[in-house]
Structures are given as C-alpha cells and as structure tokens.
CSV table of C-alpha atoms in Angstrom, one decimal:
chain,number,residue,atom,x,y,z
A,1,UNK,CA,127.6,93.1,248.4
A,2,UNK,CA,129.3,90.2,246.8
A,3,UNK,CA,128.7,91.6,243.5
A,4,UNK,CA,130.2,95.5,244.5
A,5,UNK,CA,133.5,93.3,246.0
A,6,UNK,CA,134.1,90.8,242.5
A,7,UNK,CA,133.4,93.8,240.7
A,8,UNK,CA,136.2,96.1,243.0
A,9,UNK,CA,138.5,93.2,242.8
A,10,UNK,CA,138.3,93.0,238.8
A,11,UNK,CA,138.9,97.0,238.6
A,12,UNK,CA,142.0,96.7,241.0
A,13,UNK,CA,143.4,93.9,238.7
A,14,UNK,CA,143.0,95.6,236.0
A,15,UNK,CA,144.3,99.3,237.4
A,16,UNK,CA,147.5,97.4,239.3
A,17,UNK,CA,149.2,96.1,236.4
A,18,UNK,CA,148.6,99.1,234.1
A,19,UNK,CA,149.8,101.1,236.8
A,20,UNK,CA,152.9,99.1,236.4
A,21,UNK,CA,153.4,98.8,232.9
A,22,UNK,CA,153.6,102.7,233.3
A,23,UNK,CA,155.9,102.8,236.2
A,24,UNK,CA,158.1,100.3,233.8
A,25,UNK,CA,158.1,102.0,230.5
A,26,UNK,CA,156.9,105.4,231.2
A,27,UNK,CA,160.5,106.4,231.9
A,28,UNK,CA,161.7,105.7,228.7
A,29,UNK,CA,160.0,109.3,227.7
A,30,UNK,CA,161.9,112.0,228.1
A,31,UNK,CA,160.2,114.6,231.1
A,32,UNK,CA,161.3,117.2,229.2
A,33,UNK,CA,158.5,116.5,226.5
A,34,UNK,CA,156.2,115.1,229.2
A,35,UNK,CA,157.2,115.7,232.4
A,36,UNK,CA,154.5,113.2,234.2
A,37,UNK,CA,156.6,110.7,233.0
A,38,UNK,CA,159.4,111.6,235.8
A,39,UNK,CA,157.0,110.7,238.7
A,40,UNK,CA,156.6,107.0,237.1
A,41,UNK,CA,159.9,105.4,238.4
A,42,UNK,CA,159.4,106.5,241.8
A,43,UNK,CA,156.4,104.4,241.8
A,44,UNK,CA,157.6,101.4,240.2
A,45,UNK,CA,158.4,99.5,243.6
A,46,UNK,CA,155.3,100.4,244.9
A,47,UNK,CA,153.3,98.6,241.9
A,48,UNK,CA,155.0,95.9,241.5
A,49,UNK,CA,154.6,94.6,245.0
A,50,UNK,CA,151.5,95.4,244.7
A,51,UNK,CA,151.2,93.3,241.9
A,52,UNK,CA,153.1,90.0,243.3
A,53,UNK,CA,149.9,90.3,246.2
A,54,UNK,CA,147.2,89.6,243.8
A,55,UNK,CA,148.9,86.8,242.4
A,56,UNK,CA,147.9,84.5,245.7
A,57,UNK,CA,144.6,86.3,246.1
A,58,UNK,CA,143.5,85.2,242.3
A,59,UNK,CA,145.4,81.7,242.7
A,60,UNK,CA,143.5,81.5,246.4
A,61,UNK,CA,140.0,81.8,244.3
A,62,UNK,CA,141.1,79.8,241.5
A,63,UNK,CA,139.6,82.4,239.1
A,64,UNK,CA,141.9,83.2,235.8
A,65,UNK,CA,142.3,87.0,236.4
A,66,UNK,CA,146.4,86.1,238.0
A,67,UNK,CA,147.1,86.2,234.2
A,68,UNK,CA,147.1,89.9,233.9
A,69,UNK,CA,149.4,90.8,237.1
A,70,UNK,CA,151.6,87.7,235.7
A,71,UNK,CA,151.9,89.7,232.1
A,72,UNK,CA,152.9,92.9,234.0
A,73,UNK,CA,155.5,91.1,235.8
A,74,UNK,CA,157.0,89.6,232.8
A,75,UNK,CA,157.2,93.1,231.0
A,76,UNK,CA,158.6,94.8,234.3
A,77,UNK,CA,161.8,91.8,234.2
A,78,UNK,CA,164.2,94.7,233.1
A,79,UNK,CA,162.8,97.1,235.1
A,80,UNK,CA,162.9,94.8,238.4
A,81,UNK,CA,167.0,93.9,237.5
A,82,UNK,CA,167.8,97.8,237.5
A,83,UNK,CA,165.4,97.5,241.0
A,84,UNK,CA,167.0,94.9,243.0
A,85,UNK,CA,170.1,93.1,242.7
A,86,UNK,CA,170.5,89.7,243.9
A,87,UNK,CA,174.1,88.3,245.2
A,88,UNK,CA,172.9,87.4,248.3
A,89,UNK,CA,176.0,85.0,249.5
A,90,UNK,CA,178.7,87.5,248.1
A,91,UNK,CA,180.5,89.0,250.5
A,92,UNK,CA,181.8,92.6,249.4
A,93,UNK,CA,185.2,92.8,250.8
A,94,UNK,CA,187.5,96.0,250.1
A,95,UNK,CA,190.3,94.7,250.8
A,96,UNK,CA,192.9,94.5,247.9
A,97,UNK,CA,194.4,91.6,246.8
A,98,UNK,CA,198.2,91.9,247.9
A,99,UNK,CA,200.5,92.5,244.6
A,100,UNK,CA,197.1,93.0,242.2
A,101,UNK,CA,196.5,96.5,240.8
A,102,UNK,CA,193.0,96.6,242.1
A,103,UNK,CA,191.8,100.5,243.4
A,104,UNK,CA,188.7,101.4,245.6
A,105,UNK,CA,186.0,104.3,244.9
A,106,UNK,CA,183.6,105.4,246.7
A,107,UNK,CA,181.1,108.7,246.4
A,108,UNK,CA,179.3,110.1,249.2
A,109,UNK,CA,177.1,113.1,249.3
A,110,UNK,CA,178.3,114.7,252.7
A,111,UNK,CA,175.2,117.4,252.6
A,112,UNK,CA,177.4,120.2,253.3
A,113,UNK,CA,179.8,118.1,256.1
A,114,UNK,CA,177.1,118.8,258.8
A,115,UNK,CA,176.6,122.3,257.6
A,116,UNK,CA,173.3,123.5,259.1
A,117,UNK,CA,172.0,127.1,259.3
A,118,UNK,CA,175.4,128.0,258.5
A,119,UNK,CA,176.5,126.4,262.0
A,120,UNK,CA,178.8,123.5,262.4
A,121,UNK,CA,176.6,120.1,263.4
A,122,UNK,CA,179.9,118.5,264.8
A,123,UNK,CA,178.4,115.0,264.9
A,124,UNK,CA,177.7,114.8,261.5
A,125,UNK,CA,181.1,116.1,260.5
A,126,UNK,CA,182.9,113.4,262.5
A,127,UNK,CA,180.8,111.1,261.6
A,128,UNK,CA,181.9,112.1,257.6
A,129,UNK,CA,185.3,112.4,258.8
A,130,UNK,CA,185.9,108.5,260.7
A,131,UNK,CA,183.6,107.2,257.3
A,132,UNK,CA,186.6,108.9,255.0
A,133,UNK,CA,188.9,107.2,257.3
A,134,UNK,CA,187.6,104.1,258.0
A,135,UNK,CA,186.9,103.8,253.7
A,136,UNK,CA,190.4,104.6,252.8
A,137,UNK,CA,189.3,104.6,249.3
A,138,UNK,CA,192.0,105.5,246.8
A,139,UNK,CA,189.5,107.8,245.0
A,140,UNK,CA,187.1,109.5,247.2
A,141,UNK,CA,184.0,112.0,245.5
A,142,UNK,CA,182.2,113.6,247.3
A,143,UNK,CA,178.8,115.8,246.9
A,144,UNK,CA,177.5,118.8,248.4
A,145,UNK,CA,181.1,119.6,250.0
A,146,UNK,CA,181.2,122.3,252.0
A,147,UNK,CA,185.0,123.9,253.1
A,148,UNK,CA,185.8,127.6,254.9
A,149,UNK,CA,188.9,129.5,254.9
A,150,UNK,CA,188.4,131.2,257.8
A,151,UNK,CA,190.8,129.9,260.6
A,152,UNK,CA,187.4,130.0,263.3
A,153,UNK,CA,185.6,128.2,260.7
A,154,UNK,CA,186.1,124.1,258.9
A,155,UNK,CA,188.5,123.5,256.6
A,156,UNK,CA,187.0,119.9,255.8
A,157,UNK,CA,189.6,120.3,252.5
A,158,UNK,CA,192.7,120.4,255.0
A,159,UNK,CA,191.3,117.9,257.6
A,160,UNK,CA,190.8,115.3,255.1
A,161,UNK,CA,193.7,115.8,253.4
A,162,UNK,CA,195.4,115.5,256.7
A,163,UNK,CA,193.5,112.8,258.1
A,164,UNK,CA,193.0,110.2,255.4
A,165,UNK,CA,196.6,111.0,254.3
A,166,UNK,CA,195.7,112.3,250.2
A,167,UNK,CA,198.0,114.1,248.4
A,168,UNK,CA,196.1,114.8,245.6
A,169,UNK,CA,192.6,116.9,245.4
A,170,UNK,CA,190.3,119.1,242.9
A,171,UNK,CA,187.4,121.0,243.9
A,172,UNK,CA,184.6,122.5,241.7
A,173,UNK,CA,184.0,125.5,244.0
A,174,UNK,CA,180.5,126.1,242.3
A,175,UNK,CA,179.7,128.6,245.0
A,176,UNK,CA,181.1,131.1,247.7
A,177,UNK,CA,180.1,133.6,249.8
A,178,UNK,CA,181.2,135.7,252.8
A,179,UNK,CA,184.7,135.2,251.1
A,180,UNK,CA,185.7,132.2,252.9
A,181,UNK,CA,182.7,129.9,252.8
A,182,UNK,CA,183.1,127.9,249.5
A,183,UNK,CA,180.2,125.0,248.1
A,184,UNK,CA,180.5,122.3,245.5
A,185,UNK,CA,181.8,119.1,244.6
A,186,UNK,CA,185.0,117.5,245.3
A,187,UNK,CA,187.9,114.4,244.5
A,188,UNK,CA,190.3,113.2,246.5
A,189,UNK,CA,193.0,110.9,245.4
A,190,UNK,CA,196.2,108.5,246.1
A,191,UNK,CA,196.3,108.5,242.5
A,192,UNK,CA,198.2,111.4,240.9
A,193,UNK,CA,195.5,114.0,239.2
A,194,UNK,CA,196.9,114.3,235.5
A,195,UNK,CA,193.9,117.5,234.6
A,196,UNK,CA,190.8,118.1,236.0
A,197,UNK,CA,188.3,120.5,234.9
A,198,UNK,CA,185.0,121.7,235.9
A,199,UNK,CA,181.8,121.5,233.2
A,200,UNK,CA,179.3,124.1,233.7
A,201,UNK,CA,175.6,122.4,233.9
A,202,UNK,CA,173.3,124.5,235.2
A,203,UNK,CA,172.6,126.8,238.5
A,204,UNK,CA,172.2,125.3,241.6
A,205,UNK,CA,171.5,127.3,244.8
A,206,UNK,CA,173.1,125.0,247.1
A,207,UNK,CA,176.4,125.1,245.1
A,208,UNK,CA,176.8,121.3,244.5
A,209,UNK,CA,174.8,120.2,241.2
A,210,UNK,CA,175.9,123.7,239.4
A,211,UNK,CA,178.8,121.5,237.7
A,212,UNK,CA,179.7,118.1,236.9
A,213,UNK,CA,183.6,117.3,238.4
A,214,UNK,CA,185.6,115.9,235.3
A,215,UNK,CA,189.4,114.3,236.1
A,216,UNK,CA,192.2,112.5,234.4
A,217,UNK,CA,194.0,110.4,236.8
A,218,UNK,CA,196.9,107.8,236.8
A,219,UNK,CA,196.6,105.1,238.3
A,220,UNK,CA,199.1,102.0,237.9
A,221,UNK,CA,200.5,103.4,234.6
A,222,UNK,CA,197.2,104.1,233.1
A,223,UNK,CA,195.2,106.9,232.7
A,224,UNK,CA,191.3,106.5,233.9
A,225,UNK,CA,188.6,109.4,233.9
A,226,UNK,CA,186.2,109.9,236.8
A,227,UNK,CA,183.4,112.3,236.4
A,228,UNK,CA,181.6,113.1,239.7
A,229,UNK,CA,178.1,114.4,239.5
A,230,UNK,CA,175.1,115.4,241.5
A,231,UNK,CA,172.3,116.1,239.4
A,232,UNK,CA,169.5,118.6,239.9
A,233,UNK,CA,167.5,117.9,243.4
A,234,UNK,CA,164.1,119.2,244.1
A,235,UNK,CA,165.7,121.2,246.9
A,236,UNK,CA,162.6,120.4,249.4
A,237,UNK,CA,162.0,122.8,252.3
A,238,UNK,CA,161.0,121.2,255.7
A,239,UNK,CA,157.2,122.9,254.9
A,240,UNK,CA,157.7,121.4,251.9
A,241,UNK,CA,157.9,118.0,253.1
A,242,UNK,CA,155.2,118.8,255.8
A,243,UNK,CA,152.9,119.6,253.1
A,244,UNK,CA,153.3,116.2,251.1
A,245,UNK,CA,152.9,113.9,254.1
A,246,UNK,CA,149.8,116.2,254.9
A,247,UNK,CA,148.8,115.5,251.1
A,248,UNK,CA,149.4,111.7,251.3
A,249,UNK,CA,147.1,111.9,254.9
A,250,UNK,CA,144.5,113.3,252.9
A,251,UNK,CA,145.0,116.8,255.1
A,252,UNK,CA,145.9,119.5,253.1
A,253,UNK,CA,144.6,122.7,253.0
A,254,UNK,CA,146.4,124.8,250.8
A,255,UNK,CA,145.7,123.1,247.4
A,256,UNK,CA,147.8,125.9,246.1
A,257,UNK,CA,151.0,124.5,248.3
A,258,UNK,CA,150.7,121.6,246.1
A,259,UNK,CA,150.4,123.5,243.0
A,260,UNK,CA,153.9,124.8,243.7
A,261,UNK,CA,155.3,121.9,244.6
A,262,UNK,CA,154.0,120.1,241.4
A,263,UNK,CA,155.7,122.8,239.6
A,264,UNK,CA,158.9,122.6,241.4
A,265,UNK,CA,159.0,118.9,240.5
A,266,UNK,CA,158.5,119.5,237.5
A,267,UNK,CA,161.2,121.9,236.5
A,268,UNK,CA,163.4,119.7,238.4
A,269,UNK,CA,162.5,116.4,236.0
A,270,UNK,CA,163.0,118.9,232.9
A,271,UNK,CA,166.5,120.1,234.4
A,272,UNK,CA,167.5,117.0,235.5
A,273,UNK,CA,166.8,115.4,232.0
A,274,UNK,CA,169.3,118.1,229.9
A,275,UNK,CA,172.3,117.1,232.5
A,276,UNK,CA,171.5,113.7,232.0
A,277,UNK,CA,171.9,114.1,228.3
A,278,UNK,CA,174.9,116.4,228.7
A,279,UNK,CA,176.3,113.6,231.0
A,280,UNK,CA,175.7,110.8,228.5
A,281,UNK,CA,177.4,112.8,225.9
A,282,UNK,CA,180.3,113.6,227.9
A,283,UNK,CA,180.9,109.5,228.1
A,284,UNK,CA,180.3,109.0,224.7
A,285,UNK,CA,182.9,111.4,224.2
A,286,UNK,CA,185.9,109.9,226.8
A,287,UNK,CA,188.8,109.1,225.4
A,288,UNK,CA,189.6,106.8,228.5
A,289,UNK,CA,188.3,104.0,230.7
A,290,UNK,CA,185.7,106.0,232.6
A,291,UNK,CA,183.9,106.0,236.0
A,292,UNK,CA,181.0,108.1,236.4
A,293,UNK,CA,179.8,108.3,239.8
A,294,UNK,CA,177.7,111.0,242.4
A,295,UNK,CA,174.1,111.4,243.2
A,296,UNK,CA,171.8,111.1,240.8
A,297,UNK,CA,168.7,112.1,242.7
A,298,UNK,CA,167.0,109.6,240.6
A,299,UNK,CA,166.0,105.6,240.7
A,300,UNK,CA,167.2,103.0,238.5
A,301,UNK,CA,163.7,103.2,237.2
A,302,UNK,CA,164.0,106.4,235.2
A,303,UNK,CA,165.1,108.6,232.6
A,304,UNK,CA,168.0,109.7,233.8
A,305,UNK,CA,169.4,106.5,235.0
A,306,UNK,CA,168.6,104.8,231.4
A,307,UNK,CA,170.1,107.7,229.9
A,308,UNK,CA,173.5,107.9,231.6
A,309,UNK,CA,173.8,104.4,232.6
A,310,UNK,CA,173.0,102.6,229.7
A,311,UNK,CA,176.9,102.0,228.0
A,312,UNK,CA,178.3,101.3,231.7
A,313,UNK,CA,178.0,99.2,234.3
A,314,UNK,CA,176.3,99.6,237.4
A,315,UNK,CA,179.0,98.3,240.2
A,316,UNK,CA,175.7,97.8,242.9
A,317,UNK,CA,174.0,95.5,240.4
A,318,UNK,CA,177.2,93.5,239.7
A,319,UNK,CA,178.1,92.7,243.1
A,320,UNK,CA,175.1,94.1,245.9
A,321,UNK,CA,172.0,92.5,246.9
A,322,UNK,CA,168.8,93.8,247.8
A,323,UNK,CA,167.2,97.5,247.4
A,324,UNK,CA,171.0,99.5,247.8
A,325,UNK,CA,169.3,101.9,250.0
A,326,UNK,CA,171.4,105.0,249.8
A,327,UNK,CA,168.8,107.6,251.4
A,328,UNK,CA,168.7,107.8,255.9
A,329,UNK,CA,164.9,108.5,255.1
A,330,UNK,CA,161.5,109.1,252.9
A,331,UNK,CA,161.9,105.4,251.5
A,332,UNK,CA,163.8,102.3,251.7
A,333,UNK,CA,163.9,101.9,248.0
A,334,UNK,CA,165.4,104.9,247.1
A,335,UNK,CA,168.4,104.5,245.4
A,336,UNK,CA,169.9,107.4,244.1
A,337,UNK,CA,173.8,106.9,244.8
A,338,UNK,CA,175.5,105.1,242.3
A,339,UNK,CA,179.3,103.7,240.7
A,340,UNK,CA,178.8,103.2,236.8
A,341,UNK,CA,182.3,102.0,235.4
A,342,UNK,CA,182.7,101.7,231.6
A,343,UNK,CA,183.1,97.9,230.3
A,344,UNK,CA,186.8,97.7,230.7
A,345,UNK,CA,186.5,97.4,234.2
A,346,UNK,CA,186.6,94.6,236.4
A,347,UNK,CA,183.8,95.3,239.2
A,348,UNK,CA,185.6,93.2,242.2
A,349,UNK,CA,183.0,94.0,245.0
A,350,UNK,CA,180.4,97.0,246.0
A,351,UNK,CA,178.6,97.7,248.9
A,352,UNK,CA,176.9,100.9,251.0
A,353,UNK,CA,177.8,102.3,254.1
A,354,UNK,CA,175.8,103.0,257.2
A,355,UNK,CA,176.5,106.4,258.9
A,356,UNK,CA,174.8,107.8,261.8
A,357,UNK,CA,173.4,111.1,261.1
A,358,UNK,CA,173.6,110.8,257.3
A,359,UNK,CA,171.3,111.8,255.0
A,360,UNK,CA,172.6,109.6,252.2
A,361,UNK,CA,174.9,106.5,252.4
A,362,UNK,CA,177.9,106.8,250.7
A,363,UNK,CA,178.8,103.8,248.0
A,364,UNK,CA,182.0,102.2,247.5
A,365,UNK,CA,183.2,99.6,245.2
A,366,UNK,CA,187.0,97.7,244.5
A,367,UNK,CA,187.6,98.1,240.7
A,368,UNK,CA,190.3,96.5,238.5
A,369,UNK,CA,191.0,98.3,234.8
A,370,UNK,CA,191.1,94.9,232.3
A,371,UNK,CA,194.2,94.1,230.0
C-alpha cells in the first residue's frame, strides 16, 4: 500500500507541473491552428495552486521531488503577473486631482441592461443605471447595450444621457429587430466625439461582439482613440451550462451534448483568435494615444490577451490587487474585463465594481495622457 501511494504521489508530481507548463505556454499557439490550446489559460489558476500544495507535502517528507513543482513555478512567473496583481496598500481613488487634466474610464458589459426574454428585469436596469451614476466616468463603454424606440419600451440611450448628464454618444447598432429594438455596443462621453466609426468583425447573434466601437475624442486639447470591444463569447444556453456541471459530476448522459459543446468552444477560440489579430492590427495602426477596452471573454492567460495586450498596458495590473474578478459567477478567477492604455498614458488608479444582479463587474480606471 505504501508502495501504490509513493508511487501515486511521484505520478501526481510529475503530471501537476506539466499540466502547468502547458497552462503557461500553451497560449502562446494560436487556437486557430490548434484549438486545444484555448482551453489551457482557463486552467492555469487551477494548476498552479495546485502546484504551490505539493511544495509543503515534498518539504514535509524531506524527499527531493519539491524541485520539479519549484521549476514549474519559475517558468509560470510571467504567466502568474498577467494572473494576479499585487498593490495591496493602494487605494484606487477616482477622484481627480483639482486643476490636473486627469479623465476616468470605465467599461461595463450591461448584458442587455436587464433585458431578459425580451422583458424588462427592472432591478438589473436600475442597478446599471445608479452604477453609471454613481461612476460618473468621463468616458463610459459599454457592452451588450440594449436601447428601444418604442415610447412603452427602454430608451437606456435617453435615460443615460439624461441621467449621468453626457452630451456626447456613438452606438454601433450591430443589430435590430421589431423596428425599435436595437443591440450592440456603445460610448458615452463628456469629452467631445471628433469621429467614430464602427469596424465590422464578425456575426454575432446577440448583436454586441458583431463590431468593434472605434472613436476619436478630444479631451483637454488632445485627441485620444478608444476602441471598445467585446469579443466572440461562447454564447452558453442554461442546458448548456447544466450539461457541464453534470460533466464535471461525472453525470452525463448524453456524450453527444458534450460533443457539441466541444465544438461550440472551439469555433469560438478560432473566432475569437481572428478578432484578436484584427484588434492588434487596428492598434498597431492608431495614429493616436489609444485605449482599448470591453470584454474580452478571455483570461490574462491566453491568446487573445497576449495578442492584443502585448504593446499596452493593463490599467488592473498597474494599480489592482488580487484576482480582478469581473464575472458574478462560474469562477472567481475569471477575469475577462479589462482597460489596456497605450504607453503614453499615466495609469493613476483602477479598480472593479460590485453590482447586484450583474453578470459582469464593470472596470474603471483614472488616466492622465503624458507630456
């Protein structure tokens, strides 16, 4: 018995830290040659906890085999710095220095500003509404935005306009139906809105993620692009979900459930891999200091992230601490949401938000533009 346990121990040693050297480097391939390589990221926190428990366990039985979840570690550094970030004394104030030409962002994906089954879900909508407020960011983006014409219907474009006092707005409009009922992304502003344009990037069903949200603004003389995204989502039905917690409980019974859903991740991760390149060009491109900011629906830990974020900054990492969770639910390492300023800015503070009833969090972050 003692034998069978050493032995288990030894294969677990040996199986941990691979499993993390793949969850670390894996996501430097792009999915759309080998789309396994998309899952890799989303494990990464996983294995490298895993990792830091059979460090004492080794240490404990002063046997040599700590060295190989030790290498793993090392090799996973850059990986666990895109992961966490650690400021844990700095306090993330939005408040603008009086006189300075410092100006707040934040992006927030509203999913649909409480739209459910094509009914109001007033709640949520309030609660999206007194977050707006409450922010007062000078450049608000938001994701999956959701506005009706129709007088007995929500004009959420009107009400914010009216509530959080913007005189400025541009919406993508990526989808419509009935008429009235219009889907997609959109920016509010203090900041006068010099062009804005919407870039074509693919079809999504639920409006939002058909286009990226591109927009010249000025703000205190000089003229700043923000590009507001929400990349391709795998659009999860609540069977859907059903079936992978059934699938993690060992209960499924419809292996060809899974099937699909392996399939539908994986023509997500092949998607989501041509707008992240079409993104990264699109920066490369910009003529002007640039923000790029939305939902990614993808962790620091993968292709897309490495691919888009790589010549910016990421405003969490600069000024947050801990995991950022920007997902209600399904994980608390999910972070998906994110503020990536070019290198002329100054990244003065960053911080999520709570809100009740939210499926993601909605970032913020006090910028100043260098001289």
């Amino acid at each position: 018995m003692k034998t069978f346990l050493r032995f288990l121990l030894i294969c677990v040693n040996i199986l941990v830290p691979l499993a993390l050297l793949a969850a670390t480097f894996f996501p430097f391939i792009d999915p759309h040659g080998f789309w396994p390589a998309g899952f890799a990221g989303l494990t990464f926190p996983v294995f490298f906890l895993l990792n830091l428990l059979l460090l004492p366990l080794w240490i404990i039985l002063r046997k040599k085999y700590w060295l190989l979840p030790v290498l793993a570690l090392l090799f996973s550094a850059d990986a666990v710095l895109r992961t966490w970030a650690i400021h844990p004394f700095r306090e993330n104030k939005m408040d603008k220095t009086y006189g300075s030409k410092e100006f707040t962002v934040m992006t927030y994906n509203t999913s649909n500003m409480g739209l459910l089954y094509y009914k109001d879900v007033k709640p949520v909508r309030s609660n999206v509404y007194n977050t707006v407020v409450y922010a007062q960011a000078d450049i608000l983006c938001l994701q999956e935005f959701y506005t009706n014409d129709w007088k007995e219907q929500s004009n959420n474009i009107d009400s914010i306009r009216m509530k959080a006092g913007y005189e400025h707005y541009y919406f993508t409009n990526d989808k419509t139906h009935w008429d009235t009922w219009h889907y997609g992304i959109a920016l509010f502003s203090h900041h006068p809105i010099l062009n804005a344009t919407t870039i074509p990037c693919g079809y999504s069903s639920n409006g939002s993620g058909s286009s990226f949200l591109q927009a010249d603004l000025l703000v205190n003389q000089d003229t700043i692009r923000v590009i507001t995204v929400q990349l391709a989502s795998y659009m999860f039905t609540r069977a859907e979900f059903r079936e992978m917690y059934n699938f993690k409980q060992g209960m499924v019974e419809h292996k060809e459930d899974i099937k699909n859903l392996a399939r539908k991740m994986k023509m997500t991760f092949t998607r989501r891999s041509d707008q992240a390149r079409q993104l990264r060009a699109l920066i490369t491109a910009s003529p002007y200091p640039l923000i790029v900011c939305g939902d990614f629906n993808d962790t620091p830990v993968s292709y897309t992230y490495q691919t888009v974020a790589a010549p910016l900054q990421d405003a969490f990492l600069r000024c947050g601490s801990g995991w950022g969770r920007t997902m209600s639910y399904m994980s608390p390492s999910l972070r998906i949401d994110y503020i990536l300023p070019s290198k002329q800015f100054e990244i003065e503070a960053c911080d999520a938000i709570r809100v009740a009833d939210s499926e993601h969090f909605p970032v913020i972050a006090r910028l100043l533009l260098k001289k």
